[in-house]
PDB file of C-alpha atoms in Angstrom:
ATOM      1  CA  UNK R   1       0.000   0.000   0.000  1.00  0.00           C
ATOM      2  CA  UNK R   2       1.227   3.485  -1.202  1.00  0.00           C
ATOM      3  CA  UNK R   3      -0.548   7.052  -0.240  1.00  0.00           C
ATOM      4  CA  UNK R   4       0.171  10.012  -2.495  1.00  0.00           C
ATOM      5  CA  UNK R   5      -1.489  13.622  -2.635  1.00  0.00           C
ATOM      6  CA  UNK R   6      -1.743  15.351  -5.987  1.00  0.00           C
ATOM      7  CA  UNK R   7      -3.542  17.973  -7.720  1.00  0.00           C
ATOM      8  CA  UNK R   8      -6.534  16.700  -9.025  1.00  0.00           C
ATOM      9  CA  UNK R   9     -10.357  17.101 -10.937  1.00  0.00           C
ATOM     10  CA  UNK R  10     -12.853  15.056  -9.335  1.00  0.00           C
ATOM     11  CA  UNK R  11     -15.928  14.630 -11.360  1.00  0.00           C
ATOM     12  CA  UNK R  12     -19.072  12.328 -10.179  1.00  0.00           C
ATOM     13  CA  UNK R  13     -21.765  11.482 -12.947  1.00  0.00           C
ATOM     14  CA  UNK R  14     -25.034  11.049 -11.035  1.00  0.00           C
ATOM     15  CA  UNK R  15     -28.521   9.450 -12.791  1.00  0.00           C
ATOM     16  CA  UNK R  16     -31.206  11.508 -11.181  1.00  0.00           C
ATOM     17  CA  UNK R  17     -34.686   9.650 -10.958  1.00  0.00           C
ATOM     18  CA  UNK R  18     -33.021   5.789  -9.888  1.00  0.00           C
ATOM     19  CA  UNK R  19     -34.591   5.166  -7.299  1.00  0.00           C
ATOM     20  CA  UNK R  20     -38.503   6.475  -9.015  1.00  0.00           C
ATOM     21  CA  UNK R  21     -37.321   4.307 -11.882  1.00  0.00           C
ATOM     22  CA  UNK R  22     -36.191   0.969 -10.106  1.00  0.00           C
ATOM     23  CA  UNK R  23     -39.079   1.241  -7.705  1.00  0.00           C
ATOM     24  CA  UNK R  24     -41.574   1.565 -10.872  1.00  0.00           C
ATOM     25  CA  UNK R  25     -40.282  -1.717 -12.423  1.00  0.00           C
ATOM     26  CA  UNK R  26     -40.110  -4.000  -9.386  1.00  0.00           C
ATOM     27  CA  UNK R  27     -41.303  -7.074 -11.442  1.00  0.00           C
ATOM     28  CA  UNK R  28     -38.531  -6.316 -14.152  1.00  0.00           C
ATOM     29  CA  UNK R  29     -35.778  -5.514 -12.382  1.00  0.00           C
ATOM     30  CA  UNK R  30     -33.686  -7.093 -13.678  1.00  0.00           C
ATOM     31  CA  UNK R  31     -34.356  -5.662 -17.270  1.00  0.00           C
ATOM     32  CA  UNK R  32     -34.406  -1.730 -15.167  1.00  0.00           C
ATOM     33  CA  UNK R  33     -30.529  -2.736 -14.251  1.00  0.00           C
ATOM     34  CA  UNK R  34     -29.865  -3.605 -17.424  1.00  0.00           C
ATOM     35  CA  UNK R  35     -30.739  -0.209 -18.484  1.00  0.00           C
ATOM     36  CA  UNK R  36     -29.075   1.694 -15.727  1.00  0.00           C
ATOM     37  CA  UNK R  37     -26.009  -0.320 -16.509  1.00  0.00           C
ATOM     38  CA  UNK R  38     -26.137   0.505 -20.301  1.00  0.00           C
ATOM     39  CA  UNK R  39     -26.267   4.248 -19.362  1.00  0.00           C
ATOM     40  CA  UNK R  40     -23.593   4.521 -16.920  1.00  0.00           C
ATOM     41  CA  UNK R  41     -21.506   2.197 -19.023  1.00  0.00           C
ATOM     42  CA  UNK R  42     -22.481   5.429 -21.933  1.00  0.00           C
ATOM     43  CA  UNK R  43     -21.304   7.972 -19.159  1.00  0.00           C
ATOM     44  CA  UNK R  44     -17.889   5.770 -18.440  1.00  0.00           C
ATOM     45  CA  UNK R  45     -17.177   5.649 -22.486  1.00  0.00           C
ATOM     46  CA  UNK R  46     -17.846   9.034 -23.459  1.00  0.00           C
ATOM     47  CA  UNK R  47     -15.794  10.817 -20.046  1.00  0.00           C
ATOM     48  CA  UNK R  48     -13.497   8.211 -19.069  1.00  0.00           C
ATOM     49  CA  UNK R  49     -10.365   9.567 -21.686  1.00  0.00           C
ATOM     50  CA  UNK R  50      -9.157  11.707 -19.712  1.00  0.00           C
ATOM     51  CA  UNK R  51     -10.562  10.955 -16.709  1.00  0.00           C
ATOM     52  CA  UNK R  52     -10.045   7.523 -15.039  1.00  0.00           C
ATOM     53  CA  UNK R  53     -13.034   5.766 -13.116  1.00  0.00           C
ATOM     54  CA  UNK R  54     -11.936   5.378  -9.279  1.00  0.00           C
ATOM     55  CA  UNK R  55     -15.747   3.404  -8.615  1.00  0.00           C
ATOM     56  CA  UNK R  56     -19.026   3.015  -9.695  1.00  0.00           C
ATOM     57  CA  UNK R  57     -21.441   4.258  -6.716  1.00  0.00           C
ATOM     58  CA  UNK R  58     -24.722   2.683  -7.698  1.00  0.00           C
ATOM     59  CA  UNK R  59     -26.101   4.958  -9.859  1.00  0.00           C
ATOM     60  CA  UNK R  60     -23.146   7.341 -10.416  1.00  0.00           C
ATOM     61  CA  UNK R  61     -19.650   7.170 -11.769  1.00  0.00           C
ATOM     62  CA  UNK R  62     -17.215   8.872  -9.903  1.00  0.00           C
ATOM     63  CA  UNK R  63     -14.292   9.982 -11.982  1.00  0.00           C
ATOM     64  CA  UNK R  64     -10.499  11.536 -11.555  1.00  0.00           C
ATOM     65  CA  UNK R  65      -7.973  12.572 -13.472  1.00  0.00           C
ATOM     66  CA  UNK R  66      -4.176  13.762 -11.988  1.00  0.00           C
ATOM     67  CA  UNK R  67      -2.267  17.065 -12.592  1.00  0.00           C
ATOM     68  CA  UNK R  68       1.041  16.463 -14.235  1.00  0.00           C
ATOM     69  CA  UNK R  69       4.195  18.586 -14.203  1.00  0.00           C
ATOM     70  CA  UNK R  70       3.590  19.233 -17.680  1.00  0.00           C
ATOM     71  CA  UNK R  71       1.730  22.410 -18.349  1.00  0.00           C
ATOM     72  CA  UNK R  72       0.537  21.554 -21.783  1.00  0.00           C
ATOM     73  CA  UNK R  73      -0.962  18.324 -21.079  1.00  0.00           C
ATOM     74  CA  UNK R  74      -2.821  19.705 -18.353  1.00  0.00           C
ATOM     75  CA  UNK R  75      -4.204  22.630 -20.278  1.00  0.00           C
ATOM     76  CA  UNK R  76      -5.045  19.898 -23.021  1.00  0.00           C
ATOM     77  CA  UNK R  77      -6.718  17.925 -20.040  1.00  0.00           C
ATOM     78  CA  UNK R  78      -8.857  20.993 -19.142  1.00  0.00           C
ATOM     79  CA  UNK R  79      -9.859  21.525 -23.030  1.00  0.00           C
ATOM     80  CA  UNK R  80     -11.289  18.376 -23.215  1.00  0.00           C
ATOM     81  CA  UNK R  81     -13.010  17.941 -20.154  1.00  0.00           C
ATOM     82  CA  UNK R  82     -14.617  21.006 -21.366  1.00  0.00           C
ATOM     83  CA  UNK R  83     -15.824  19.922 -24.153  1.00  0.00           C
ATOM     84  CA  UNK R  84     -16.954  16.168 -23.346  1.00  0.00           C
ATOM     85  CA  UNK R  85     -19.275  17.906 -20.280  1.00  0.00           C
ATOM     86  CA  UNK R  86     -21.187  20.257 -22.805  1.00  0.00           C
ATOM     87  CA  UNK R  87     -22.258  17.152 -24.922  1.00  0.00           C
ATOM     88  CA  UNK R  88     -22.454  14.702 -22.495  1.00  0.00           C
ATOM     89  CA  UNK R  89     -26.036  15.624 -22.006  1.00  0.00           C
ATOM     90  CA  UNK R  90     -26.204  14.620 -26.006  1.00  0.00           C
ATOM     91  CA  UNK R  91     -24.996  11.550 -25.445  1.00  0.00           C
ATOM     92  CA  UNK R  92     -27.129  10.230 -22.391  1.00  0.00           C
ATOM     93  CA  UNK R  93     -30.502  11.851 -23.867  1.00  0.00           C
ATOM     94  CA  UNK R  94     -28.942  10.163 -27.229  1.00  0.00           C
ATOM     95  CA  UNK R  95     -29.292   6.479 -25.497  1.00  0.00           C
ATOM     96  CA  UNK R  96     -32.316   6.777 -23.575  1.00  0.00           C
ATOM     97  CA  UNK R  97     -33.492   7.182 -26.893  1.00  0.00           C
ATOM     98  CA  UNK R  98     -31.820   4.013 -28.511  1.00  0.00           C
ATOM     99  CA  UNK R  99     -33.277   2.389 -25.410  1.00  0.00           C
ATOM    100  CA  UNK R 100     -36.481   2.988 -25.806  1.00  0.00           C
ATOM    101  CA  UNK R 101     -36.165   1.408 -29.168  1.00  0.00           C
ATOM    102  CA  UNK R 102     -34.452  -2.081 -27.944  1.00  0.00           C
ATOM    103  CA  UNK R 103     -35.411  -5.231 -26.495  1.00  0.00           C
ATOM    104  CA  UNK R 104     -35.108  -4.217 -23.081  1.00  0.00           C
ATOM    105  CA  UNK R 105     -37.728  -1.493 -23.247  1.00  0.00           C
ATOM    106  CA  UNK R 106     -40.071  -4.347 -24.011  1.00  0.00           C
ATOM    107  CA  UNK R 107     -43.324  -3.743 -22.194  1.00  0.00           C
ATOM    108  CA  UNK R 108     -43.477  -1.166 -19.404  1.00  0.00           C
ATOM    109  CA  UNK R 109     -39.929  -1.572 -18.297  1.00  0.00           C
ATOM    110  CA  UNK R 110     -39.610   2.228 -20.377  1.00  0.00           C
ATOM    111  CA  UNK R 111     -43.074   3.907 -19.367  1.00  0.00           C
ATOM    112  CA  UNK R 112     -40.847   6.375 -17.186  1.00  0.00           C
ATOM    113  CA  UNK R 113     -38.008   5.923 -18.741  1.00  0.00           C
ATOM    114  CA  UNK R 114     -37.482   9.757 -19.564  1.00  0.00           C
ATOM    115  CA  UNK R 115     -37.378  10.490 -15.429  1.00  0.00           C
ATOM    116  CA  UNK R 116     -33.821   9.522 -15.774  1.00  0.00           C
ATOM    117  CA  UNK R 117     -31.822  12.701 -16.244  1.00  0.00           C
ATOM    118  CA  UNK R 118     -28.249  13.281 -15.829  1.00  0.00           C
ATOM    119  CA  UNK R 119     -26.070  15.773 -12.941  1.00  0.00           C
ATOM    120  CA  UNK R 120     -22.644  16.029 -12.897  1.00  0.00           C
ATOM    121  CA  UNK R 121     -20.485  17.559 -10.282  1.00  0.00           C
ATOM    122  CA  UNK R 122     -16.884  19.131 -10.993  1.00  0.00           C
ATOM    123  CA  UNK R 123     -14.110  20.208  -8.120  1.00  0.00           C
ATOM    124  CA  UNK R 124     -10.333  20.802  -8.182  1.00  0.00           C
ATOM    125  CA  UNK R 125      -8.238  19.909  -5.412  1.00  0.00           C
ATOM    126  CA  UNK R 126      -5.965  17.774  -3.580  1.00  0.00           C
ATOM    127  CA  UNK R 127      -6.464  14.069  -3.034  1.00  0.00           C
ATOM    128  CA  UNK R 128      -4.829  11.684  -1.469  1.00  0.00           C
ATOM    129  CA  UNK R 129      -4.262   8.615  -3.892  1.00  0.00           C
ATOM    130  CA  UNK R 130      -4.243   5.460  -1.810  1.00  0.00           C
ATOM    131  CA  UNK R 131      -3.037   2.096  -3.766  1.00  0.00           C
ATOM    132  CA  UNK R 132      -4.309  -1.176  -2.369  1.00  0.00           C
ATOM    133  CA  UNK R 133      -3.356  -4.195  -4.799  1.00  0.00           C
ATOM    134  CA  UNK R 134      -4.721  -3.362  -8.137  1.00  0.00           C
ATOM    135  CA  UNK R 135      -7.449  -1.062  -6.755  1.00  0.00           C
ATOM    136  CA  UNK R 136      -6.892   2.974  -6.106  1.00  0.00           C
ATOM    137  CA  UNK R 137      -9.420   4.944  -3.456  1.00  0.00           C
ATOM    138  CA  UNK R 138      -9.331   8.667  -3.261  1.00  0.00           C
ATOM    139  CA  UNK R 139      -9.318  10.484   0.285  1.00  0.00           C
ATOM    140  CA  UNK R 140      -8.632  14.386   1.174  1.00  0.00           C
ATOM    141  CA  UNK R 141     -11.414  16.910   2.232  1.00  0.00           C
ATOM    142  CA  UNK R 142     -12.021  17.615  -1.339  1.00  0.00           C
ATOM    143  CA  UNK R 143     -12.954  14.351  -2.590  1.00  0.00           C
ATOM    144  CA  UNK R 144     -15.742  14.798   0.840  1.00  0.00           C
ATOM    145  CA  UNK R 145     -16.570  17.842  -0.804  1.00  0.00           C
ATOM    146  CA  UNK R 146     -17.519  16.601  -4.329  1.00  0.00           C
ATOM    147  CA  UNK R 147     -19.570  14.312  -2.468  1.00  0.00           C
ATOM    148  CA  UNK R 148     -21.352  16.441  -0.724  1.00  0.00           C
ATOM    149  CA  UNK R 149     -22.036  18.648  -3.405  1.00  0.00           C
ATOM    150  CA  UNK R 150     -24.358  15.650  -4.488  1.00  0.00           C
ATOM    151  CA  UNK R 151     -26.478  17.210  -1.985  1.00  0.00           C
ATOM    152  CA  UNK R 152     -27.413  20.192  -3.231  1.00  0.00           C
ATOM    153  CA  UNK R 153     -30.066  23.249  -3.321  1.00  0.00           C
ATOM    154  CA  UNK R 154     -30.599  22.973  -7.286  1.00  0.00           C
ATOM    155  CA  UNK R 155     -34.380  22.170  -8.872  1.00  0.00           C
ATOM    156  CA  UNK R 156     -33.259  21.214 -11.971  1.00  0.00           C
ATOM    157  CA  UNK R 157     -32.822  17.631 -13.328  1.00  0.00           C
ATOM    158  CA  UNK R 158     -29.617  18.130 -15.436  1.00  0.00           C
ATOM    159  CA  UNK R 159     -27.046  20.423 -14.829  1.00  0.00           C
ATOM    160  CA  UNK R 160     -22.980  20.812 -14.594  1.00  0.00           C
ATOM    161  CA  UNK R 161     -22.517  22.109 -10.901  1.00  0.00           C
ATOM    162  CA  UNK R 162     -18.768  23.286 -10.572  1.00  0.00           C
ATOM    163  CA  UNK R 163     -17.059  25.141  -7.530  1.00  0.00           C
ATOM    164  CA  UNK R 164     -14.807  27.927  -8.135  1.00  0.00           C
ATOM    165  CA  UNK R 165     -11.771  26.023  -8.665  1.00  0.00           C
ATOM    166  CA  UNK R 166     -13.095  23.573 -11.248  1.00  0.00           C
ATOM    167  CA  UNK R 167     -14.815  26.638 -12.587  1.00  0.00           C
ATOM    168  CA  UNK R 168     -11.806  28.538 -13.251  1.00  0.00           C
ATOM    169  CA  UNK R 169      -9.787  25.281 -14.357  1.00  0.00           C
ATOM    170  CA  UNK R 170     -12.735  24.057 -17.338  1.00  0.00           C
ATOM    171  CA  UNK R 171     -11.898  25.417 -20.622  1.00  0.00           C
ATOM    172  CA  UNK R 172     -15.314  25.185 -22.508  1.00  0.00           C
ATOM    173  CA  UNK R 173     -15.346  25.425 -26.107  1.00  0.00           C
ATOM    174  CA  UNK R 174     -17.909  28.224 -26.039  1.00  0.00           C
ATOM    175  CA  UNK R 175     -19.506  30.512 -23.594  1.00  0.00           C
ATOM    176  CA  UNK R 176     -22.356  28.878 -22.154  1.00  0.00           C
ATOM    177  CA  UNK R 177     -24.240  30.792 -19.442  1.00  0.00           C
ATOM    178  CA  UNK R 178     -23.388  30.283 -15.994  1.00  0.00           C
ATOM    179  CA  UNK R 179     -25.869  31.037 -12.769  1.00  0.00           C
ATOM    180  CA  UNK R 180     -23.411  30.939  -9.541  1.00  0.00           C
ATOM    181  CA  UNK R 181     -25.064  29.946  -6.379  1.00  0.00           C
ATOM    182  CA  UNK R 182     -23.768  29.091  -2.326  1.00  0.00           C
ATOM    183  CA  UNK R 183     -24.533  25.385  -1.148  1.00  0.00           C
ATOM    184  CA  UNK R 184     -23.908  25.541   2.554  1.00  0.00           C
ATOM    185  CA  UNK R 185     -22.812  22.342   5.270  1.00  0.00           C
ATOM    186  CA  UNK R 186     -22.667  22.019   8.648  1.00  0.00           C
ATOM    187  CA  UNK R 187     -19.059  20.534   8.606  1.00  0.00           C
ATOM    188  CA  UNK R 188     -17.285  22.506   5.869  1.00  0.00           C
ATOM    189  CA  UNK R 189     -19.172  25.366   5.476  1.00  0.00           C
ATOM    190  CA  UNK R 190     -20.162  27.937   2.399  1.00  0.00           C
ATOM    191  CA  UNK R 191     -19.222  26.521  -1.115  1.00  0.00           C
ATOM    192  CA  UNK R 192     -19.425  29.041  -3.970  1.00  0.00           C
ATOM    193  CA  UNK R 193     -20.783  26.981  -6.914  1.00  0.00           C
ATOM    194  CA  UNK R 194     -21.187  28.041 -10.628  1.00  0.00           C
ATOM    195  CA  UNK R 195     -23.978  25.829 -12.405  1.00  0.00           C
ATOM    196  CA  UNK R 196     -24.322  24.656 -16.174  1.00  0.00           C
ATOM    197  CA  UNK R 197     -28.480  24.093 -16.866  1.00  0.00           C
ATOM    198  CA  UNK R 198     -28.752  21.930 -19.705  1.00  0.00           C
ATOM    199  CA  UNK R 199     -32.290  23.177 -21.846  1.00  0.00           C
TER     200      UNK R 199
END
């Protein structure tokens, strides 16, 4: 076992409406995991160059990627990032779709099939990187913190919701419009956030 702390940008990919959904198709459950495993396997395959997958947290993906000494790369790491989160909406709506048109949306397994809407969550920070065998776990108050942010005061279904460091680390390909808000916990305290609403 080896710890290590580096700068890093923590990203979790979280299917809203799971729970609704699962509960819905209790007599085809198995079919309903099917489908939430198709769509976070469609999260992991569209994000997961550059970022790495630490775990899979039932119905989110919780991604990282590491800060090199090399300037360029990182900046190249930023660019992309950037542009992979303003279509990943694209993508998921994309295979709900294609869903809805296989063999596993046979019967009612789909009737509420469009509940299932996509939030991501984007920090910069420090983490320590803990290697145990072939498996690596993040720790570090920040990789708390993106977790928390799960937990948050926005009403919308799908949105990007950054804090001011990831914020100011993106590099979008355009301007999109930002609304900045304040999540607040007990523990850690005010977190200035910047949110992406997809329409």
């Amino acid at each position: 076992m080896y710890t290590n702390q580096s700068k890093v940008i923590l990203l979790i990919a979280d299917i809203s409406g799971y729970t609704k959904f699962m509960l819905a198709n209790r007599s085809t459950i198995s079919k309903s995991h099917k489908i939430i495993i198709e769509l976070i396997d469609t999260i992991i395959k569209h994000i997961k160059l550059p970022l790495e997958v630490v775990k899979i947290e039932g119905d989110a993906v919780f991604l990282f990627a590491i800060k090199g000494k090399d300037e360029e790369e990182w900046e190249a790491l930023r660019k992309n990032i950037g542009e992979r989160l303003i279509t990943f909406f694209d993508v998921f709506t994309q295979k709900i779709t294609e869903l809805r048109d296989s063999i596993l949306c046979e019967g009612d397994v789909c009737n509420i099939i469009e509940i299932l809407k996509l939030k991501v969550i984007v920090h910069t920070g420090y983490a320590e990187l803990v290697k145990i065998g072939d498996f690596t776990e993040l720790s570090g108050i920040d990789v708390i913190l993106v977790h928390r942010l799960l937990k948050n005061s926005v009403q919308e279904k799908e949105y990007i919701l950054m804090t001011e460091s990831a914020c100011a680390e993106i590099m979008f390909p355009k301007i999109i419009c930002i609304e900045t808000g304040i999540e607040k916990y007990d523990d850690i305290g005010e977190v200035r956030t910047f949110i992406y609403y997809h329409k």
